[in-house]
């Protein structure tokens, strides 16, 4: 069966510190992978997506970057966090074998930048 | 650019009341439509989806949604809500022909059901 993991679940970081959030998917090959940020009252904003290893597309210019070093691993990073980076970060995937684009979401990471 | 608009930001209902949450999107081509739900403390999960065929789709827990192409709408309905339906609901859209599957989400609607 397919599953998606994210860690850490919560994170408190000082302004200016680096960030690394990890997402891994099991049970499917060549998934599409996505990073979203969820802000209260503003829905989910797509930050990055990837259709294959090393292929990253950015949707919103910002202080963050993403990488996909392995087929089922997606990493969200920052060299220096800003206060505005606080939020709830969700990773999602579309199974590689599907022709439709239903996305499955991970449990999320709550990031607080102080 | 595509956008999704959910008209109700916060809805409060009593148990057994009927529910309708509005969703409109702006894209003229073929679309796939989704409603996701996030129960308190849980993952975002799919409630129902429309890809093609019968525009009235049924999802889990008694929810249904109707795709009205002429109105660019995909409203969510439930005849009788329960306290356990308290959650945040998101409408989402992507292009039917997309190989990236990028979803555009609405702002979300918080539903509070009073027992």
PDB file of C-alpha atoms in Angstrom:
ATOM      1  CA  UNK A   1       0.000   0.000   0.000  1.00  0.00           C
ATOM      2  CA  UNK A   2       1.029   3.591  -0.515  1.00  0.00           C
ATOM      3  CA  UNK A   3       1.991   5.912   2.303  1.00  0.00           C
ATOM      4  CA  UNK A   4       3.548   9.326   2.692  1.00  0.00           C
ATOM      5  CA  UNK A   5       5.715  10.484   5.567  1.00  0.00           C
ATOM      6  CA  UNK A   6       6.807  13.929   6.640  1.00  0.00           C
ATOM      7  CA  UNK A   7       9.182  14.969   9.375  1.00  0.00           C
ATOM      8  CA  UNK A   8       9.536  16.619  11.654  1.00  0.00           C
ATOM      9  CA  UNK A   9       5.935  17.080  12.741  1.00  0.00           C
ATOM     10  CA  UNK A  10       6.678  20.370  14.466  1.00  0.00           C
ATOM     11  CA  UNK A  11       9.663  22.663  14.369  1.00  0.00           C
ATOM     12  CA  UNK A  12      10.581  25.899  16.100  1.00  0.00           C
ATOM     13  CA  UNK A  13      13.491  27.733  14.545  1.00  0.00           C
ATOM     14  CA  UNK A  14      15.091  31.157  15.056  1.00  0.00           C
ATOM     15  CA  UNK A  15      15.138  33.729  12.286  1.00  0.00           C
ATOM     16  CA  UNK A  16      18.187  33.302  10.080  1.00  0.00           C
ATOM     17  CA  UNK A  17      18.620  29.585  10.775  1.00  0.00           C
ATOM     18  CA  UNK A  18      18.538  26.952   8.004  1.00  0.00           C
ATOM     19  CA  UNK A  19      15.627  24.639   7.308  1.00  0.00           C
ATOM     20  CA  UNK A  20      15.240  21.141   5.989  1.00  0.00           C
ATOM     21  CA  UNK A  21      11.879  19.380   5.822  1.00  0.00           C
ATOM     22  CA  UNK A  22      11.702  15.903   4.423  1.00  0.00           C
ATOM     23  CA  UNK A  23       8.968  13.986   2.666  1.00  0.00           C
ATOM     24  CA  UNK A  24       9.103  10.380   1.529  1.00  0.00           C
ATOM     25  CA  UNK A  25       6.580   8.261  -0.330  1.00  0.00           C
ATOM     26  CA  UNK A  26       6.264   4.480  -0.273  1.00  0.00           C
ATOM     27  CA  UNK A  27       4.435   2.046  -2.495  1.00  0.00           C
ATOM     28  CA  UNK A  28       4.636   3.810  -5.848  1.00  0.00           C
ATOM     29  CA  UNK A  29       7.299   4.644  -8.427  1.00  0.00           C
ATOM     30  CA  UNK A  30       7.891   7.912 -10.253  1.00  0.00           C
ATOM     31  CA  UNK A  31       5.256   9.873  -8.361  1.00  0.00           C
ATOM     32  CA  UNK A  32       4.624  13.564  -8.920  1.00  0.00           C
ATOM     33  CA  UNK A  33       5.554  15.343  -5.697  1.00  0.00           C
ATOM     34  CA  UNK A  34       4.320  18.648  -4.317  1.00  0.00           C
ATOM     35  CA  UNK A  35       5.058  21.056  -1.467  1.00  0.00           C
ATOM     36  CA  UNK A  36       2.241  23.296  -0.219  1.00  0.00           C
ATOM     37  CA  UNK A  37       1.997  25.873   2.507  1.00  0.00           C
ATOM     38  CA  UNK A  38      -1.288  26.196   4.364  1.00  0.00           C
ATOM     39  CA  UNK A  39      -2.124  29.506   5.989  1.00  0.00           C
ATOM     40  CA  UNK A  40      -5.271  30.095   8.013  1.00  0.00           C
ATOM     41  CA  UNK A  41      -8.047  31.504   5.844  1.00  0.00           C
ATOM     42  CA  UNK A  42      -5.913  31.349   2.717  1.00  0.00           C
ATOM     43  CA  UNK A  43      -6.138  27.747   1.657  1.00  0.00           C
ATOM     44  CA  UNK A  44      -3.178  25.826   0.317  1.00  0.00           C
ATOM     45  CA  UNK A  45      -0.547  27.532  -1.767  1.00  0.00           C
ATOM     46  CA  UNK A  46       1.530  25.385  -4.095  1.00  0.00           C
ATOM     47  CA  UNK A  47       5.221  26.117  -3.542  1.00  0.00           C
ATOM     48  CA  UNK A  48       7.051  23.506  -5.628  1.00  0.00           C
ATOM     49  CA  UNK A  49       6.319  20.445  -7.673  1.00  0.00           C
ATOM     50  CA  UNK A  50       8.418  17.743  -9.243  1.00  0.00           C
ATOM     51  CA  UNK A  51       7.628  15.280 -12.014  1.00  0.00           C
ATOM     52  CA  UNK A  52      10.932  13.394 -11.717  1.00  0.00           C
ATOM     53  CA  UNK A  53      14.305  13.135  -9.983  1.00  0.00           C
ATOM     54  CA  UNK A  54      16.145  16.438 -10.104  1.00  0.00           C
ATOM     55  CA  UNK A  55      13.202  18.190 -11.796  1.00  0.00           C
ATOM     56  CA  UNK A  56      11.853  21.006  -9.659  1.00  0.00           C
ATOM     57  CA  UNK A  57       9.385  23.709 -10.632  1.00  0.00           C
ATOM     58  CA  UNK A  58       8.819  26.703  -8.418  1.00  0.00           C
ATOM     59  CA  UNK A  59       5.428  28.315  -8.275  1.00  0.00           C
ATOM     60  CA  UNK A  60       6.101  31.234  -5.975  1.00  0.00           C
ATOM     61  CA  UNK A  61       9.319  33.249  -5.660  1.00  0.00           C
ATOM     62  CA  UNK A  62      10.390  33.110  -2.068  1.00  0.00           C
ATOM     63  CA  UNK A  63      13.005  32.262   0.464  1.00  0.00           C
ATOM     64  CA  UNK A  64      12.592  28.508   0.042  1.00  0.00           C
ATOM     65  CA  UNK A  65      13.980  25.865  -2.299  1.00  0.00           C
ATOM     66  CA  UNK A  66      13.174  22.234  -3.010  1.00  0.00           C
ATOM     67  CA  UNK A  67      15.143  19.223  -4.130  1.00  0.00           C
ATOM     68  CA  UNK A  68      14.367  15.661  -5.168  1.00  0.00           C
ATOM     69  CA  UNK A  69      17.505  13.604  -4.667  1.00  0.00           C
ATOM     70  CA  UNK A  70      15.693  10.269  -5.002  1.00  0.00           C
ATOM     71  CA  UNK A  71      12.553   9.123  -6.786  1.00  0.00           C
ATOM     72  CA  UNK A  72      10.395   9.135  -3.673  1.00  0.00           C
ATOM     73  CA  UNK A  73      12.102  11.796  -1.589  1.00  0.00           C
ATOM     74  CA  UNK A  74      11.245  15.482  -1.640  1.00  0.00           C
ATOM     75  CA  UNK A  75      13.043  18.052   0.505  1.00  0.00           C
ATOM     76  CA  UNK A  76      12.075  21.627   1.310  1.00  0.00           C
ATOM     77  CA  UNK A  77      14.945  23.866   2.392  1.00  0.00           C
ATOM     78  CA  UNK A  78      15.964  27.345   3.300  1.00  0.00           C
ATOM     79  CA  UNK A  79      19.383  28.827   3.980  1.00  0.00           C
ATOM     80  CA  UNK A  80      18.022  31.576   6.245  1.00  0.00           C
ATOM     81  CA  UNK A  81      14.524  31.496   7.645  1.00  0.00           C
ATOM     82  CA  UNK A  82      12.332  34.582   7.811  1.00  0.00           C
ATOM     83  CA  UNK A  83       9.468  35.233  10.202  1.00  0.00           C
ATOM     84  CA  UNK A  84       7.118  35.023   7.223  1.00  0.00           C
ATOM     85  CA  UNK A  85       8.170  31.417   6.604  1.00  0.00           C
ATOM     86  CA  UNK A  86       6.120  30.296   9.595  1.00  0.00           C
ATOM     87  CA  UNK A  87       3.239  28.068   8.583  1.00  0.00           C
ATOM     88  CA  UNK A  88       1.996  24.570   8.009  1.00  0.00           C
ATOM     89  CA  UNK A  89       3.831  22.740   5.240  1.00  0.00           C
ATOM     90  CA  UNK A  90       2.218  19.850   3.441  1.00  0.00           C
ATOM     91  CA  UNK A  91       3.786  17.376   1.088  1.00  0.00           C
ATOM     92  CA  UNK A  92       1.599  15.552  -1.422  1.00  0.00           C
ATOM     93  CA  UNK A  93       1.993  13.032  -4.200  1.00  0.00           C
ATOM     94  CA  UNK A  94       0.211  11.630  -7.202  1.00  0.00           C
ATOM     95  CA  UNK A  95       0.965   7.923  -7.742  1.00  0.00           C
ATOM     96  CA  UNK A  96       3.116   7.303 -10.777  1.00  0.00           C
ATOM     97  CA  UNK A  97       0.782   4.686 -12.180  1.00  0.00           C
ATOM     98  CA  UNK A  98      -2.333   6.843 -12.285  1.00  0.00           C
ATOM     99  CA  UNK A  99      -3.694   8.735 -15.247  1.00  0.00           C
ATOM    100  CA  UNK A 100      -5.758  11.012 -13.043  1.00  0.00           C
ATOM    101  CA  UNK A 101      -4.317  13.640 -10.789  1.00  0.00           C
ATOM    102  CA  UNK A 102      -5.738  12.897  -7.373  1.00  0.00           C
ATOM    103  CA  UNK A 103      -3.239  13.961  -4.736  1.00  0.00           C
ATOM    104  CA  UNK A 104      -2.556  12.298  -1.422  1.00  0.00           C
ATOM    105  CA  UNK A 105      -1.322  14.422   1.452  1.00  0.00           C
ATOM    106  CA  UNK A 106       1.101  13.853   4.270  1.00  0.00           C
ATOM    107  CA  UNK A 107       0.515  14.791   7.915  1.00  0.00           C
ATOM    108  CA  UNK A 108       2.312  18.124   7.571  1.00  0.00           C
ATOM    109  CA  UNK A 109       4.997  20.038   9.461  1.00  0.00           C
ATOM    110  CA  UNK A 110       4.118  22.978  11.682  1.00  0.00           C
ATOM    111  CA  UNK A 111       6.984  25.471  11.399  1.00  0.00           C
ATOM    112  CA  UNK A 112       7.291  28.404  13.773  1.00  0.00           C
ATOM    113  CA  UNK A 113      10.010  30.940  13.143  1.00  0.00           C
ATOM    114  CA  UNK A 114      10.797  33.165  16.125  1.00  0.00           C
TER     115      UNK A 114
ATOM    116  CA  UNK B   1      -4.492  32.552 -14.168  1.00  0.00           C
ATOM    117  CA  UNK B   2      -6.683  29.876 -12.705  1.00  0.00           C
ATOM    118  CA  UNK B   3      -8.380  30.581  -9.420  1.00  0.00           C
ATOM    119  CA  UNK B   4     -10.823  28.873  -7.106  1.00  0.00           C
ATOM    120  CA  UNK B   5     -13.271  30.747  -4.946  1.00  0.00           C
ATOM    121  CA  UNK B   6     -15.107  29.361  -1.956  1.00  0.00           C
ATOM    122  CA  UNK B   7     -17.868  31.721  -0.957  1.00  0.00           C
ATOM    123  CA  UNK B   8     -18.313  30.719   2.650  1.00  0.00           C
ATOM    124  CA  UNK B   9     -15.361  31.096   4.973  1.00  0.00           C
ATOM    125  CA  UNK B  10     -17.043  29.998   8.167  1.00  0.00           C
ATOM    126  CA  UNK B  11     -20.308  28.095   8.411  1.00  0.00           C
ATOM    127  CA  UNK B  12     -22.094  27.158  11.626  1.00  0.00           C
ATOM    128  CA  UNK B  13     -24.922  24.634  11.500  1.00  0.00           C
ATOM    129  CA  UNK B  14     -26.923  22.570  13.911  1.00  0.00           C
ATOM    130  CA  UNK B  15     -26.968  18.805  13.579  1.00  0.00           C
ATOM    131  CA  UNK B  16     -29.411  17.514  10.946  1.00  0.00           C
ATOM    132  CA  UNK B  17     -29.305  20.777   9.012  1.00  0.00           C
ATOM    133  CA  UNK B  18     -28.568  20.649   5.309  1.00  0.00           C
ATOM    134  CA  UNK B  19     -25.234  21.823   3.983  1.00  0.00           C
ATOM    135  CA  UNK B  20     -24.190  23.445   0.750  1.00  0.00           C
ATOM    136  CA  UNK B  21     -20.715  24.894   0.286  1.00  0.00           C
ATOM    137  CA  UNK B  22     -20.091  26.926  -2.820  1.00  0.00           C
ATOM    138  CA  UNK B  23     -17.085  26.573  -5.101  1.00  0.00           C
ATOM    139  CA  UNK B  24     -16.437  28.408  -8.360  1.00  0.00           C
ATOM    140  CA  UNK B  25     -13.372  28.202 -10.548  1.00  0.00           C
ATOM    141  CA  UNK B  26     -12.016  30.247 -13.392  1.00  0.00           C
ATOM    142  CA  UNK B  27     -10.709  28.113 -16.235  1.00  0.00           C
ATOM    143  CA  UNK B  28     -12.385  27.547 -19.550  1.00  0.00           C
ATOM    144  CA  UNK B  29     -10.909  24.196 -20.490  1.00  0.00           C
ATOM    145  CA  UNK B  30     -11.393  20.660 -19.249  1.00  0.00           C
ATOM    146  CA  UNK B  31     -10.953  20.405 -15.510  1.00  0.00           C
ATOM    147  CA  UNK B  32     -10.732  17.836 -12.760  1.00  0.00           C
ATOM    148  CA  UNK B  33     -12.507  18.892  -9.591  1.00  0.00           C
ATOM    149  CA  UNK B  34     -11.962  17.861  -6.004  1.00  0.00           C
ATOM    150  CA  UNK B  35     -13.248  18.419  -2.518  1.00  0.00           C
ATOM    151  CA  UNK B  36     -10.828  17.721   0.302  1.00  0.00           C
ATOM    152  CA  UNK B  37     -11.592  17.673   4.006  1.00  0.00           C
ATOM    153  CA  UNK B  38      -9.346  18.198   6.995  1.00  0.00           C
ATOM    154  CA  UNK B  39     -10.770  16.962  10.269  1.00  0.00           C
ATOM    155  CA  UNK B  40      -9.216  18.422  13.431  1.00  0.00           C
ATOM    156  CA  UNK B  41      -5.776  16.915  13.942  1.00  0.00           C
ATOM    157  CA  UNK B  42      -5.941  14.736  10.835  1.00  0.00           C
ATOM    158  CA  UNK B  43      -4.452  14.621   7.337  1.00  0.00           C
ATOM    159  CA  UNK B  44      -6.061  16.399   4.455  1.00  0.00           C
ATOM    160  CA  UNK B  45      -8.080  13.684   2.721  1.00  0.00           C
ATOM    161  CA  UNK B  46     -10.140  13.376  -0.418  1.00  0.00           C
ATOM    162  CA  UNK B  47     -13.895  13.675   0.026  1.00  0.00           C
ATOM    163  CA  UNK B  48     -14.901  13.283  -3.616  1.00  0.00           C
ATOM    164  CA  UNK B  49     -13.726  13.999  -7.146  1.00  0.00           C
ATOM    165  CA  UNK B  50     -15.018  14.627 -10.628  1.00  0.00           C
ATOM    166  CA  UNK B  51     -13.094  13.757 -13.771  1.00  0.00           C
ATOM    167  CA  UNK B  52     -15.789  13.067 -16.333  1.00  0.00           C
ATOM    168  CA  UNK B  53     -19.220  11.501 -16.784  1.00  0.00           C
ATOM    169  CA  UNK B  54     -22.151  12.013 -14.442  1.00  0.00           C
ATOM    170  CA  UNK B  55     -21.839  15.560 -13.089  1.00  0.00           C
ATOM    171  CA  UNK B  56     -23.376  14.499  -9.781  1.00  0.00           C
ATOM    172  CA  UNK B  57     -20.687  12.706  -7.817  1.00  0.00           C
ATOM    173  CA  UNK B  58     -20.999  10.979  -4.501  1.00  0.00           C
ATOM    174  CA  UNK B  59     -18.242  10.829  -1.944  1.00  0.00           C
ATOM    175  CA  UNK B  60     -17.603   9.445   1.472  1.00  0.00           C
ATOM    176  CA  UNK B  61     -19.791  10.050   4.524  1.00  0.00           C
ATOM    177  CA  UNK B  62     -22.895  11.027   2.547  1.00  0.00           C
ATOM    178  CA  UNK B  63     -21.383  13.997   0.747  1.00  0.00           C
ATOM    179  CA  UNK B  64     -22.104  14.778  -2.882  1.00  0.00           C
ATOM    180  CA  UNK B  65     -21.172  17.503  -5.320  1.00  0.00           C
ATOM    181  CA  UNK B  66     -22.580  18.677  -8.608  1.00  0.00           C
ATOM    182  CA  UNK B  67     -20.470  19.947 -11.474  1.00  0.00           C
ATOM    183  CA  UNK B  68     -22.295  22.641 -13.434  1.00  0.00           C
ATOM    184  CA  UNK B  69     -20.044  23.486 -16.352  1.00  0.00           C
ATOM    185  CA  UNK B  70     -22.044  26.531 -17.468  1.00  0.00           C
ATOM    186  CA  UNK B  71     -21.660  28.069 -14.029  1.00  0.00           C
ATOM    187  CA  UNK B  72     -18.051  26.936 -13.453  1.00  0.00           C
ATOM    188  CA  UNK B  73     -19.240  25.558 -10.150  1.00  0.00           C
ATOM    189  CA  UNK B  74     -18.726  22.440  -8.062  1.00  0.00           C
ATOM    190  CA  UNK B  75     -20.814  22.885  -4.927  1.00  0.00           C
ATOM    191  CA  UNK B  76     -20.620  20.418  -2.063  1.00  0.00           C
ATOM    192  CA  UNK B  77     -23.797  19.196  -0.389  1.00  0.00           C
ATOM    193  CA  UNK B  78     -24.972  16.984   2.417  1.00  0.00           C
ATOM    194  CA  UNK B  79     -28.651  16.605   3.328  1.00  0.00           C
ATOM    195  CA  UNK B  80     -28.121  16.205   7.065  1.00  0.00           C
ATOM    196  CA  UNK B  81     -24.861  17.107   8.816  1.00  0.00           C
ATOM    197  CA  UNK B  82     -23.488  15.481  11.922  1.00  0.00           C
ATOM    198  CA  UNK B  83     -21.291  16.842  14.675  1.00  0.00           C
ATOM    199  CA  UNK B  84     -18.462  14.696  13.260  1.00  0.00           C
ATOM    200  CA  UNK B  85     -18.579  16.722  10.021  1.00  0.00           C
ATOM    201  CA  UNK B  86     -16.925  19.607  11.835  1.00  0.00           C
ATOM    202  CA  UNK B  87     -13.835  20.226   9.727  1.00  0.00           C
ATOM    203  CA  UNK B  88     -12.237  22.460   7.143  1.00  0.00           C
ATOM    204  CA  UNK B  89     -13.299  21.868   3.549  1.00  0.00           C
ATOM    205  CA  UNK B  90     -11.269  22.744   0.474  1.00  0.00           C
ATOM    206  CA  UNK B  91     -12.315  22.843  -3.136  1.00  0.00           C
ATOM    207  CA  UNK B  92      -9.542  22.263  -5.678  1.00  0.00           C
ATOM    208  CA  UNK B  93      -9.154  22.205  -9.449  1.00  0.00           C
ATOM    209  CA  UNK B  94      -6.572  21.131 -11.969  1.00  0.00           C
ATOM    210  CA  UNK B  95      -6.435  21.106 -15.718  1.00  0.00           C
ATOM    211  CA  UNK B  96      -7.794  17.943 -17.236  1.00  0.00           C
ATOM    212  CA  UNK B  97      -4.918  17.583 -19.660  1.00  0.00           C
ATOM    213  CA  UNK B  98      -2.169  18.418 -17.206  1.00  0.00           C
ATOM    214  CA  UNK B  99       0.712  16.022 -16.704  1.00  0.00           C
ATOM    215  CA  UNK B 100       1.898  17.958 -13.675  1.00  0.00           C
ATOM    216  CA  UNK B 101      -1.336  17.567 -11.733  1.00  0.00           C
ATOM    217  CA  UNK B 102      -0.940  20.964 -10.107  1.00  0.00           C
ATOM    218  CA  UNK B 103      -3.909  21.717  -7.909  1.00  0.00           C
ATOM    219  CA  UNK B 104      -5.326  25.162  -7.320  1.00  0.00           C
ATOM    220  CA  UNK B 105      -7.101  25.345  -3.979  1.00  0.00           C
ATOM    221  CA  UNK B 106      -9.817  27.590  -2.689  1.00  0.00           C
ATOM    222  CA  UNK B 107      -9.402  29.450   0.579  1.00  0.00           C
ATOM    223  CA  UNK B 108     -11.215  26.792   2.540  1.00  0.00           C
ATOM    224  CA  UNK B 109     -14.454  26.766   4.515  1.00  0.00           C
ATOM    225  CA  UNK B 110     -14.533  26.002   8.210  1.00  0.00           C
ATOM    226  CA  UNK B 111     -17.667  24.081   9.108  1.00  0.00           C
ATOM    227  CA  UNK B 112     -18.746  23.957  12.724  1.00  0.00           C
ATOM    228  CA  UNK B 113     -21.639  21.645  13.549  1.00  0.00           C
ATOM    229  CA  UNK B 114     -23.300  22.193  16.885  1.00  0.00           C
ATOM    230  CA  UNK B 115     -24.729  19.126  18.618  1.00  0.00           C
TER     231      UNK B 115
END
